[in-house]
Short mmCIF file of C-alpha atoms and ligand atoms in Angstrom, two decimals:
data_model
loop_
_atom_site.label_atom_id
_atom_site.label_comp_id
_atom_site.label_asym_id
_atom_site.label_seq_id
_atom_site.Cartn_x
_atom_site.Cartn_y
_atom_site.Cartn_z
CA MET Q 1176 0.00 0.00 0.00
CA GLY Q 1177 1.28 3.42 -0.82
CA PHE Q 1178 -0.08 5.26 2.17
CA ARG Q 1179 -0.86 4.39 5.75
CA ARG Q 1180 -2.51 6.46 8.43
CA THR Q 1181 0.32 8.21 10.18
CA THR Q 1182 0.81 11.68 11.50
CA ARG Q 1183 3.01 13.73 9.29
CA VAL Q 1184 5.44 16.10 10.95
CA VAL Q 1185 6.00 19.22 8.91
CA VAL Q 1186 9.25 20.91 9.81
CA THR Q 1187 9.33 24.57 8.85
CA GLY Q 1188 11.88 27.21 9.75
CA ALA Q 1189 9.68 28.41 12.59
CA THR Q 1190 9.42 25.00 14.20
CA VAL Q 1191 13.03 23.87 13.90
CA ALA Q 1192 13.92 25.07 17.40
CA ALA Q 1193 10.96 23.23 18.90
CA VAL Q 1194 11.83 20.03 17.04
CA VAL Q 1195 15.43 20.17 18.19
CA THR Q 1196 14.21 20.58 21.76
CA MET Q 1197 11.86 17.62 21.41
CA ALA Q 1198 14.65 15.44 20.06
CA ALA Q 1199 16.89 16.41 22.96
CA VAL Q 1200 14.16 15.58 25.46
CA ALA Q 1201 13.49 12.26 23.76
CA GLN Q 1202 17.11 11.26 24.03
CA ALA Q 1203 17.35 12.38 27.63
CA ALA Q 1204 14.25 10.51 28.75
CA PRO Q 1205 13.38 7.76 26.28
CA GLY Q 1206 10.02 6.21 26.85
CA ASP Q 1207 8.39 9.15 28.58
CA PRO Q 1208 4.72 9.35 27.66
CA GLY Q 1209 4.29 11.30 24.46
CA GLN Q 1210 7.96 11.11 23.53
CA PRO Q 1211 9.35 9.01 20.69
CA ARG Q 1212 10.74 5.58 21.57
CA TYR Q 1213 13.27 5.09 18.84
CA GLU Q 1214 13.78 1.52 17.74
CA ALA Q 1215 15.39 -0.51 14.98
CA GLY Q 1216 12.92 -1.39 12.22
CA PRO Q 1217 12.49 -5.21 12.01
CA GLU Q 1218 14.54 -7.01 9.33
CA GLY Q 1219 11.39 -8.55 7.82
CA VAL Q 1220 7.69 -7.66 7.55
CA GLY Q 1221 6.69 -10.89 9.25
CA ASP Q 1222 5.86 -13.22 6.37
CA PRO Q 1223 6.43 -16.70 7.84
CA TYR Q 1224 7.55 -18.13 4.46
CA PHE Q 1225 10.27 -15.51 3.93
CA PRO Q 1226 11.26 -14.04 7.30
CA LEU Q 1227 13.76 -11.57 5.82
CA ALA Q 1228 11.50 -10.37 2.99
CA GLY Q 1229 10.54 -6.74 3.32
CA ASN Q 1230 11.36 -4.63 6.33
CA GLY Q 1231 9.40 -3.21 9.25
CA GLY Q 1232 9.01 0.45 10.13
CA ILE Q 1233 9.05 1.85 6.60
CA ASP Q 1234 6.60 2.39 3.76
CA VAL Q 1235 8.27 3.07 0.41
CA LEU Q 1236 6.29 5.57 -1.66
CA HIS Q 1237 8.48 5.75 -4.76
CA TYR Q 1238 11.60 4.22 -6.28
CA ALA Q 1239 13.65 6.06 -8.91
CA LEU Q 1240 16.16 3.52 -10.23
CA ASP Q 1241 19.09 4.79 -12.26
CA LEU Q 1242 20.86 1.69 -13.57
CA ASP Q 1243 23.98 1.41 -15.66
CA TYR Q 1244 24.45 -2.09 -17.04
CA LEU Q 1245 27.11 -3.82 -19.07
CA PRO Q 1246 26.17 -7.31 -20.27
CA PRO Q 1247 28.82 -10.03 -20.34
CA ASP Q 1248 31.44 -10.35 -23.01
CA PRO Q 1249 29.72 -13.01 -25.08
CA ASP Q 1250 32.85 -15.07 -25.52
CA PRO Q 1251 34.18 -16.66 -23.45
CA ALA Q 1252 31.37 -17.23 -20.92
CA PRO Q 1253 30.84 -16.77 -17.73
CA LEU Q 1254 27.48 -15.08 -17.85
CA GLU Q 1255 28.36 -12.21 -15.59
CA GLY Q 1256 27.42 -8.59 -16.12
CA THR Q 1257 28.26 -5.37 -14.35
CA LEU Q 1258 25.56 -3.29 -12.68
CA ALA Q 1259 26.02 0.16 -11.17
CA GLY Q 1260 22.93 1.72 -9.66
CA VAL Q 1261 21.68 4.76 -7.86
CA ALA Q 1262 18.36 4.17 -6.12
CA THR Q 1263 16.49 7.25 -4.94
CA ILE Q 1264 13.83 6.02 -2.55
CA GLU Q 1265 11.08 8.15 -1.08
CA LEU Q 1266 9.89 6.46 2.07
CA ARG Q 1267 7.79 7.20 5.12
CA ALA Q 1268 8.79 6.06 8.60
CA THR Q 1269 5.91 4.13 10.19
CA ALA Q 1270 7.66 3.93 13.56
CA ASP Q 1271 10.18 6.08 15.42
CA LEU Q 1272 13.39 4.71 13.89
CA ASP Q 1273 17.02 4.90 14.90
CA GLN Q 1274 17.78 2.18 12.34
CA PHE Q 1275 16.01 0.63 9.38
CA ASN Q 1276 16.73 -1.95 6.71
CA LEU Q 1277 16.26 -2.47 3.02
CA ASP Q 1278 16.72 -5.83 1.29
CA LEU Q 1279 19.79 -6.17 -0.95
CA ARG Q 1280 21.63 -9.35 -1.91
CA GLY Q 1281 24.87 -9.87 -3.79
CA LEU Q 1282 25.63 -6.20 -4.51
CA ASP Q 1283 27.80 -3.76 -2.59
CA VAL Q 1284 26.65 -0.40 -1.27
CA GLU Q 1285 29.03 2.50 -1.75
CA SER Q 1286 27.09 5.24 -0.05
CA VAL Q 1287 23.79 6.04 1.64
CA VAL Q 1288 22.43 9.57 1.87
CA VAL Q 1289 19.29 10.33 3.90
CA ASP Q 1290 17.68 13.74 3.45
CA GLY Q 1291 20.89 15.09 1.97
CA LYS Q 1292 23.28 13.78 4.64
CA ALA Q 1293 25.69 10.85 4.30
CA MET Q 1294 24.76 8.06 6.71
CA ALA Q 1295 26.44 5.09 8.33
CA HIS Q 1296 25.39 1.76 6.87
CA SER Q 1297 26.34 -1.89 6.91
CA GLN Q 1298 25.37 -5.02 4.99
CA THR Q 1299 24.62 -8.65 5.78
CA ASP Q 1300 23.75 -11.34 3.21
CA ASN Q 1301 20.22 -10.04 2.61
CA GLU Q 1302 20.04 -6.76 4.47
CA LEU Q 1303 21.25 -3.19 4.04
CA ILE Q 1304 21.18 -1.61 7.50
CA ILE Q 1305 20.93 2.17 7.66
CA THR Q 1306 21.41 4.26 10.77
CA PRO Q 1307 19.77 7.64 10.11
CA ARG Q 1308 20.85 10.71 12.07
CA PRO Q 1309 18.78 12.59 12.90
CA LYS Q 1310 16.59 9.63 13.76
CA LEU Q 1311 13.32 9.32 11.86
CA LYS Q 1312 10.08 10.06 13.64
CA ALA Q 1313 7.00 8.10 12.63
CA GLY Q 1314 5.33 9.92 9.76
CA HIS Q 1315 8.55 11.53 8.52
CA ASP Q 1316 9.03 11.31 4.76
CA ALA Q 1317 12.69 10.72 3.96
CA THR Q 1318 14.62 10.69 0.69
CA VAL Q 1319 17.19 7.90 0.71
CA VAL Q 1320 19.80 7.83 -2.05
CA ILE Q 1321 21.84 4.65 -2.32
CA ALA Q 1322 24.78 4.13 -4.68
CA TYR Q 1323 25.53 0.46 -5.19
CA GLY Q 1324 26.70 -2.10 -7.69
CA GLY Q 1325 28.65 -5.21 -8.48
CA THR Q 1326 28.80 -8.29 -10.66
CA THR Q 1327 25.51 -9.84 -11.79
CA ILE Q 1328 25.09 -13.61 -12.02
CA ARG Q 1329 22.14 -15.93 -12.56
CA PRO Q 1330 20.55 -16.06 -9.06
CA GLU Q 1331 18.25 -18.89 -7.95
CA ASP Q 1332 15.33 -18.95 -5.54
CA ILE Q 1333 14.99 -21.46 -2.69
CA GLU Q 1334 13.64 -24.05 -5.15
CA GLY Q 1335 16.61 -23.62 -7.49
CA ALA Q 1336 14.69 -21.69 -10.17
CA LEU Q 1337 16.39 -18.74 -11.87
CA TYR Q 1338 15.04 -15.40 -10.69
CA GLY Q 1339 16.00 -11.83 -9.93
CA TRP Q 1340 18.52 -10.13 -12.23
CA VAL Q 1341 19.32 -13.13 -14.43
CA THR Q 1342 22.32 -12.30 -16.62
CA THR Q 1343 21.98 -13.38 -20.25
CA ARG Q 1344 24.32 -13.42 -23.25
CA ASP Q 1345 22.82 -10.16 -24.55
CA GLY Q 1346 21.55 -8.56 -21.36
CA ALA Q 1347 19.40 -9.71 -18.45
CA MET Q 1348 16.00 -11.27 -17.77
CA VAL Q 1349 14.57 -9.57 -14.68
CA VAL Q 1350 11.78 -11.54 -13.00
CA SER Q 1351 11.71 -11.50 -9.22
CA GLU Q 1352 8.85 -13.52 -7.72
CA PRO Q 1353 8.77 -13.97 -4.79
CA ASP Q 1354 11.76 -12.16 -3.24
CA GLY Q 1355 14.29 -11.62 -6.03
CA SER Q 1356 14.13 -7.84 -6.39
CA ALA Q 1357 16.81 -7.65 -3.71
CA THR Q 1358 19.25 -9.06 -6.31
CA TRP Q 1359 19.05 -5.80 -8.29
CA PHE Q 1360 18.02 -2.88 -6.09
CA PRO Q 1361 17.69 -1.97 -2.41
CA VAL Q 1362 14.04 -2.66 -1.74
CA ASN Q 1363 11.26 -3.29 0.75
CA ASP Q 1364 10.75 -6.65 -0.95
CA HIS Q 1365 7.25 -7.73 0.05
CA PRO Q 1366 3.88 -7.23 -1.72
CA THR Q 1367 2.42 -5.39 1.29
CA ASP Q 1368 4.51 -2.34 0.36
CA LYS Q 1369 3.43 -1.15 -3.09
CA SER Q 1370 5.10 1.86 -4.66
CA SER Q 1371 5.35 3.82 -7.88
CA TYR Q 1372 8.55 3.49 -9.92
CA GLU Q 1373 10.61 5.27 -12.52
CA PHE Q 1374 13.60 3.87 -14.36
CA ALA Q 1375 16.59 5.26 -16.26
CA ILE Q 1376 18.51 2.28 -17.62
CA THR Q 1377 21.74 2.87 -19.52
CA VAL Q 1378 22.99 0.05 -21.75
CA PRO Q 1379 25.40 -0.24 -24.69
CA GLU Q 1380 23.98 1.35 -27.84
CA GLY Q 1381 21.96 -1.20 -29.82
CA LEU Q 1382 20.47 -2.91 -26.76
CA VAL Q 1383 17.00 -2.17 -25.42
CA ALA Q 1384 16.04 -1.89 -21.74
CA VAL Q 1385 12.38 -2.71 -21.07
CA ALA Q 1386 10.72 -1.81 -17.78
CA ASN Q 1387 7.20 -1.35 -16.43
CA GLY Q 1388 4.68 1.28 -17.40
CA ASN Q 1389 5.14 3.87 -20.13
CA LEU Q 1390 8.22 4.45 -22.28
CA VAL Q 1391 9.08 8.10 -21.69
CA GLY Q 1392 11.92 8.11 -24.20
CA SER Q 1393 15.48 7.11 -24.92
CA SER Q 1394 18.64 9.02 -25.68
CA THR Q 1395 21.98 7.88 -27.05
CA ASP Q 1396 25.32 9.42 -26.25
CA ALA Q 1397 28.87 8.17 -26.72
CA GLY Q 1398 27.89 4.58 -27.45
CA SER Q 1399 25.34 4.23 -24.64
CA THR Q 1400 21.55 4.47 -24.70
CA THR Q 1401 19.48 5.45 -21.69
CA TRP Q 1402 15.91 4.14 -21.61
CA HIS Q 1403 13.41 6.04 -19.44
CA TRP Q 1404 10.27 4.30 -18.17
CA ASP Q 1405 7.58 5.59 -15.84
CA ALA Q 1406 5.38 3.23 -13.81
CA PRO Q 1407 2.96 5.36 -11.76
CA ASP Q 1408 0.61 2.56 -10.63
CA PRO Q 1409 1.21 1.05 -7.17
CA MET Q 1410 3.38 -2.03 -7.73
CA ALA Q 1411 4.70 -4.86 -5.58
CA ALA Q 1412 8.48 -5.11 -5.86
CA TYR Q 1413 8.47 -8.65 -7.32
CA LEU Q 1414 6.60 -7.31 -10.36
CA ALA Q 1415 9.23 -4.72 -11.30
CA THR Q 1416 11.43 -5.47 -14.31
CA ALA Q 1417 14.33 -3.86 -16.16
CA THR Q 1418 14.96 -6.53 -18.78
CA VAL Q 1419 17.82 -5.83 -21.20
CA GLY Q 1420 18.58 -7.43 -24.54
CA ASP Q 1421 18.18 -7.44 -28.30
CA PHE Q 1422 14.54 -6.45 -28.65
CA VAL Q 1423 12.24 -5.06 -31.31
CA LEU Q 1424 9.58 -2.83 -29.78
CA ASP Q 1425 6.05 -2.88 -31.18
CA SER Q 1426 3.64 -0.19 -29.95
CA TYR Q 1427 -0.08 0.02 -30.61
CA VAL Q 1428 -3.35 0.79 -28.86
CA ALA Q 1429 -5.66 -2.12 -28.02
CA GLU Q 1430 -9.40 -2.09 -28.80
CA ASN Q 1431 -10.17 -1.12 -25.18
CA GLY Q 1432 -7.82 1.89 -25.38
CA THR Q 1433 -4.89 0.42 -23.43
CA PRO Q 1434 -1.48 1.39 -24.92
CA ILE Q 1435 0.56 -1.74 -25.65
CA ILE Q 1436 4.33 -2.05 -25.95
CA ASP Q 1437 5.64 -5.52 -26.85
CA ALA Q 1438 9.37 -6.29 -26.82
CA VAL Q 1439 10.33 -9.37 -28.82
CA ASP Q 1440 13.80 -10.81 -29.30
CA PRO Q 1441 14.39 -10.89 -33.07
CA ALA Q 1442 16.45 -14.08 -32.70
CA LEU Q 1443 13.19 -15.98 -32.12
CA PRO Q 1444 10.97 -17.34 -34.92
CA ALA Q 1445 7.91 -15.10 -35.39
CA SER Q 1446 5.65 -17.99 -34.34
CA ARG Q 1447 6.93 -17.71 -30.74
CA SER Q 1448 5.28 -14.31 -30.31
CA ALA Q 1449 2.33 -14.69 -32.70
CA ASN Q 1450 -0.16 -15.15 -29.85
CA LEU Q 1451 0.57 -11.64 -28.57
CA ALA Q 1452 -1.77 -10.49 -31.35
CA LYS Q 1453 -4.65 -11.90 -29.23
CA THR Q 1454 -3.86 -9.53 -26.34
CA GLY Q 1455 -6.44 -6.93 -27.45
CA ALA Q 1456 -9.27 -9.46 -27.58
CA MET Q 1457 -8.19 -10.89 -24.23
CA LEU Q 1458 -8.18 -7.43 -22.64
CA THR Q 1459 -11.77 -6.94 -23.78
CA PHE Q 1460 -12.73 -10.40 -22.50
CA PHE Q 1461 -11.16 -9.97 -19.05
CA GLU Q 1462 -12.53 -6.43 -18.67
CA GLU Q 1463 -16.01 -7.95 -19.00
CA LEU Q 1464 -15.20 -10.41 -16.21
CA TYR Q 1465 -13.09 -8.31 -13.83
CA GLY Q 1466 -13.75 -4.67 -14.65
CA PRO Q 1467 -11.54 -2.03 -16.29
CA TYR Q 1468 -7.89 -2.88 -16.95
CA PRO Q 1469 -6.18 -1.38 -13.89
CA PHE Q 1470 -2.90 0.03 -15.24
CA VAL Q 1471 -1.51 2.69 -17.61
CA SER Q 1472 -0.25 0.26 -20.24
CA TYR Q 1473 0.39 -3.35 -21.08
CA GLY Q 1474 2.62 -5.47 -23.27
CA ALA Q 1475 4.96 -8.44 -23.29
CA ILE Q 1476 8.64 -9.25 -23.30
CA VAL Q 1477 9.62 -12.41 -25.19
CA ASP Q 1478 13.31 -13.20 -24.69
CA ASP Q 1479 15.43 -15.84 -26.42
CA ASP Q 1480 16.86 -17.07 -23.11
CA SER Q 1481 14.78 -18.90 -20.51
CA VAL Q 1482 14.18 -18.78 -16.78
CA GLY Q 1483 11.90 -21.80 -17.25
CA TYR Q 1484 8.62 -19.93 -16.75
CA ALA Q 1485 6.66 -16.80 -17.62
CA LEU Q 1486 5.96 -14.00 -15.15
CA GLU Q 1487 3.23 -11.38 -14.97
CA THR Q 1488 5.70 -8.48 -14.47
CA GLN Q 1489 3.34 -5.55 -13.99
CA THR Q 1490 2.13 -4.01 -17.25
CA ARG Q 1491 4.75 -6.00 -19.20
CA SER Q 1492 4.54 -9.78 -18.83
CA PHE Q 1493 7.72 -11.77 -19.37
CA PHE Q 1494 7.85 -14.92 -21.52
CA SER Q 1495 10.78 -17.32 -21.85
CA ARG Q 1496 11.34 -18.07 -25.56
CA ASN Q 1497 7.64 -18.66 -26.32
CA ALA Q 1498 4.31 -17.01 -25.56
CA SER Q 1499 1.66 -19.72 -25.82
CA GLU Q 1500 -1.98 -18.63 -26.05
CA GLY Q 1501 -2.88 -20.06 -22.64
CA THR Q 1502 0.10 -18.38 -21.01
CA VAL Q 1503 -0.61 -15.02 -22.69
CA ALA Q 1504 -4.13 -15.22 -21.19
CA HIS Q 1505 -2.78 -16.35 -17.79
CA GLU Q 1506 -0.26 -13.51 -17.44
CA LEU Q 1507 -2.73 -10.88 -18.64
CA ALA Q 1508 -5.37 -12.04 -16.13
CA HIS Q 1509 -2.75 -11.68 -13.40
CA GLN Q 1510 -2.74 -7.92 -13.95
CA TRP Q 1511 -6.07 -7.87 -12.09
CA MET Q 1512 -5.55 -11.02 -10.03
CA GLY Q 1513 -2.15 -10.88 -8.37
CA ASN Q 1514 -0.84 -7.51 -9.49
CA HIS Q 1515 -3.69 -5.10 -8.72
CA VAL Q 1516 -4.94 -7.37 -5.91
CA SER Q 1517 -1.79 -8.92 -4.43
CA PRO Q 1518 -1.26 -11.62 -1.79
CA ALA Q 1519 -1.24 -10.39 1.82
CA GLN Q 1520 1.27 -13.13 2.58
CA TRP Q 1521 2.97 -15.59 0.26
CA SER Q 1522 0.75 -18.38 1.62
CA ASP Q 1523 -2.10 -16.65 -0.27
CA ILE Q 1524 -0.42 -17.33 -3.64
CA TRP Q 1525 -3.33 -19.55 -4.80
CA LEU Q 1526 -5.41 -16.38 -5.16
CA ASN Q 1527 -2.90 -15.30 -7.84
CA GLU Q 1528 -2.40 -18.61 -9.56
CA GLY Q 1529 -5.89 -20.06 -9.14
CA TRP Q 1530 -7.46 -16.97 -10.69
CA ALA Q 1531 -4.93 -16.74 -13.52
CA THR Q 1532 -5.32 -20.43 -14.33
CA TYR Q 1533 -9.09 -20.24 -14.18
CA SER Q 1534 -8.92 -17.18 -16.44
CA SER Q 1535 -7.05 -19.18 -19.08
CA TRP Q 1536 -9.66 -21.96 -18.77
CA MET Q 1537 -12.40 -19.41 -19.42
CA TRP Q 1538 -10.47 -17.88 -22.34
CA SER Q 1539 -10.09 -21.35 -23.85
CA GLU Q 1540 -13.84 -21.90 -23.62
CA ASN Q 1541 -14.44 -18.46 -25.13
CA VAL Q 1542 -12.44 -19.31 -28.25
CA GLY Q 1543 -13.91 -22.78 -28.75
CA GLY Q 1544 -11.24 -24.84 -26.96
CA PRO Q 1545 -11.80 -27.07 -23.94
CA THR Q 1546 -14.46 -25.59 -21.65
CA ALA Q 1547 -13.83 -24.55 -18.06
CA GLN Q 1548 -15.96 -27.55 -17.05
CA GLN Q 1549 -13.73 -29.89 -19.07
CA SER Q 1550 -10.57 -28.43 -17.50
CA PHE Q 1551 -12.18 -28.83 -14.08
CA ASP Q 1552 -13.15 -32.43 -14.85
CA ALA Q 1553 -9.60 -33.22 -15.97
CA THR Q 1554 -8.25 -31.87 -12.67
CA MET Q 1555 -10.79 -33.76 -10.60
CA ALA Q 1556 -10.11 -37.00 -12.49
CA ARG Q 1557 -6.91 -37.50 -10.46
CA ASP Q 1558 -7.17 -40.42 -8.10
CA ALA Q 1559 -7.79 -39.52 -4.46
CA SER Q 1560 -4.62 -41.40 -3.52
CA SER Q 1561 -2.44 -39.06 -5.62
CA SER Q 1562 0.08 -36.92 -3.74
CA TYR Q 1563 -1.38 -34.05 -5.80
CA TRP Q 1564 -4.17 -33.71 -3.22
CA ALA Q 1565 -1.82 -33.57 -0.21
CA ILE Q 1566 -0.77 -29.95 -0.75
CA ILE Q 1567 -2.87 -27.49 1.21
CA VAL Q 1568 -3.66 -24.88 -1.41
CA ALA Q 1569 -4.03 -21.96 1.01
CA ASP Q 1570 -0.81 -22.90 2.84
CA PRO Q 1571 1.48 -24.70 0.38
CA GLY Q 1572 4.70 -23.83 2.20
CA PRO Q 1573 7.62 -21.80 0.79
CA TYR Q 1574 8.76 -24.75 -1.35
CA GLY Q 1575 5.24 -25.34 -2.70
CA LEU Q 1576 4.45 -21.81 -3.87
CA PHE Q 1577 4.54 -22.75 -7.55
CA SER Q 1578 3.42 -26.37 -7.28
CA GLY Q 1579 0.78 -27.68 -9.68
CA PRO Q 1580 -2.11 -27.83 -7.20
CA VAL Q 1581 -1.73 -24.13 -6.32
CA TYR Q 1582 -2.59 -23.49 -9.98
CA THR Q 1583 -5.04 -26.20 -10.99
CA ARG Q 1584 -6.68 -27.09 -7.68
CA GLY Q 1585 -6.82 -23.34 -7.11
CA ALA Q 1586 -8.64 -22.93 -10.42
CA ALA Q 1587 -10.87 -25.94 -9.68
CA THR Q 1588 -11.76 -24.31 -6.36
CA LEU Q 1589 -12.98 -21.22 -8.21
CA HIS Q 1590 -14.99 -23.34 -10.64
CA ALA Q 1591 -16.54 -25.25 -7.75
CA LEU Q 1592 -17.29 -21.95 -5.98
CA ARG Q 1593 -19.00 -20.73 -9.14
CA GLY Q 1594 -21.17 -23.84 -9.03
CA GLU Q 1595 -21.83 -23.36 -5.32
CA ILE Q 1596 -22.95 -19.71 -5.44
CA GLY Q 1597 -24.08 -19.40 -9.08
CA ASP Q 1598 -22.76 -17.41 -12.03
CA ASP Q 1599 -24.28 -14.07 -11.02
CA ALA Q 1600 -22.78 -14.07 -7.53
CA PHE Q 1601 -19.47 -15.52 -8.76
CA PHE Q 1602 -18.81 -12.83 -11.35
CA ASP Q 1603 -20.11 -10.15 -9.00
CA LEU Q 1604 -17.56 -11.49 -6.48
CA ALA Q 1605 -14.76 -11.26 -9.07
CA LYS Q 1606 -15.53 -7.61 -9.79
CA GLN Q 1607 -16.04 -6.70 -6.13
CA TRP Q 1608 -12.73 -8.38 -5.25
CA VAL Q 1609 -10.90 -6.08 -7.66
CA ILE Q 1610 -12.80 -2.99 -6.51
CA GLU Q 1611 -12.37 -3.74 -2.81
CA TYR Q 1612 -8.71 -4.74 -2.77
CA GLY Q 1613 -7.27 -3.25 -5.98
CA GLY Q 1614 -4.07 -1.33 -5.33
CA GLY Q 1615 -3.42 -3.34 -2.17
CA THR Q 1616 -3.27 -6.86 -0.83
CA ALA Q 1617 -5.77 -9.42 0.41
CA SER Q 1618 -5.80 -12.82 2.09
CA THR Q 1619 -7.70 -16.09 1.74
CA ASP Q 1620 -9.81 -15.05 4.74
CA ASP Q 1621 -10.64 -11.78 2.96
CA PHE Q 1622 -11.70 -13.73 -0.12
CA GLN Q 1623 -13.91 -16.09 1.84
CA ALA Q 1624 -15.51 -13.17 3.71
CA LEU Q 1625 -16.27 -11.32 0.46
CA ALA Q 1626 -17.63 -14.49 -1.17
CA GLU Q 1627 -19.93 -14.99 1.82
CA SER Q 1628 -21.01 -11.37 1.76
CA VAL Q 1629 -21.73 -11.33 -1.99
CA SER Q 1630 -23.50 -14.71 -2.04
CA GLY Q 1631 -25.23 -14.52 1.34
CA GLN Q 1632 -24.03 -18.08 2.01
CA ASP Q 1633 -21.92 -19.56 4.80
CA LEU Q 1634 -18.93 -20.90 2.88
CA ASP Q 1635 -16.75 -22.04 5.75
CA ALA Q 1636 -17.17 -25.74 4.98
CA PHE Q 1637 -16.55 -25.10 1.29
CA PHE Q 1638 -13.24 -23.26 1.83
CA THR Q 1639 -12.12 -25.75 4.46
CA ILE Q 1640 -12.62 -28.65 2.05
CA TRP Q 1641 -11.17 -26.96 -1.02
CA VAL Q 1642 -8.20 -24.93 0.18
CA ARG Q 1643 -7.48 -25.79 3.80
CA THR Q 1644 -7.46 -29.59 3.63
CA GLY Q 1645 -4.77 -31.85 2.18
CA SER Q 1646 -7.10 -34.41 0.61
CA LYS Q 1647 -9.37 -34.66 -2.42
CA PRO Q 1648 -12.82 -33.09 -2.08
CA THR Q 1649 -15.42 -35.86 -2.20
CA SER Q 1650 -18.28 -33.95 -3.78
CA TRP Q 1651 -18.88 -30.85 -5.90
ZN1 ZN L 887 0.73 -17.27 -12.78
#
């Protein structure tokens, strides 16, 4: 969320003396009623799956990322690039802080400046620890400028999948779910802190840097091109991208009015990106189901290297080597379901993947392919003894985030819910979900409560059977 209810302290010339006095009193008698109790912001936001993800005590409002990137020398390998960044972060203290953290992994910080003054800082494996002086009172808006950099590699998540700033032969694939943004910028790396972003990405002339939102422009000087992107919509950090490579940009306006920018690697056969032409029709289809497209723009990146999956990077979905029709639909539907409404904790991931998978089932039915009912039947045809049913969809564990049941049992749950409450209530629920929680985050409990409110039914038994139990539902 961009804003929380905190008291803002406005320091003007006339009040400086009073503020100085208050600070002196606070340090002389910490803990007196009405005086700040300065503390260190926690090193995580409290997500049990990823204890170090995000940071307590701060709310980032805006990131301006100025990145200078040199891809590897193509021959000989190793696939290692060089990244130098300056992150200008506007943040609000949500507690009285004498120390706070940002997440950063594998890159070295040169300097930290808070409100114009150089600050002490230190680093551990995942944390950049900043000690602001003067200390930050709750409600204070600070500008934090961090110069950092280092060698980029091909990082892996806890399951061994490539993620984060993944160095490629001609650039980098940047896809960071769930906690990989810390491999490329200092960040409050949890969906509960959404922010606006802007990017200035400088790469060797001839390469293209593709980020979220709108392309503001590019300029070339002395063999380098700087690409400027503006992403004003609130965005969870894992959905930010700054993908670099050989790309051809294709801009057009979809039937619903959404500006589209696709970036396709020309090394790929045209057939690998042909399904992107269906984006306009899909936008119209999903707007009917979920309401207006929530962001300033859309588009795709199709790279000739692979992380082994596609990701719904906000406003610009990423595809590894191929954009199949079902995956194009899946990643587009995520813009409403996952990106605009994001998981409150990572255990709520089925609300992303179940909705996106169910969306591709409905798209298939819409274009004369297998119906949603047929996809549901295929899922439910698995034998009750299969280990498939053992995963608890609403609590799959950090190693089960992207397991099959989170996607297909999640989608089957939505289809069963549609049967339980009827089409009118189900699609009303979908729209209300986006209206109620768009721009923020929501949990499985929130979803159940809204489903009960919209349908007027007690759905506790339903949700227990479908998403909170590690066995096959026996009836539907
Ligand atoms: Zn997905």
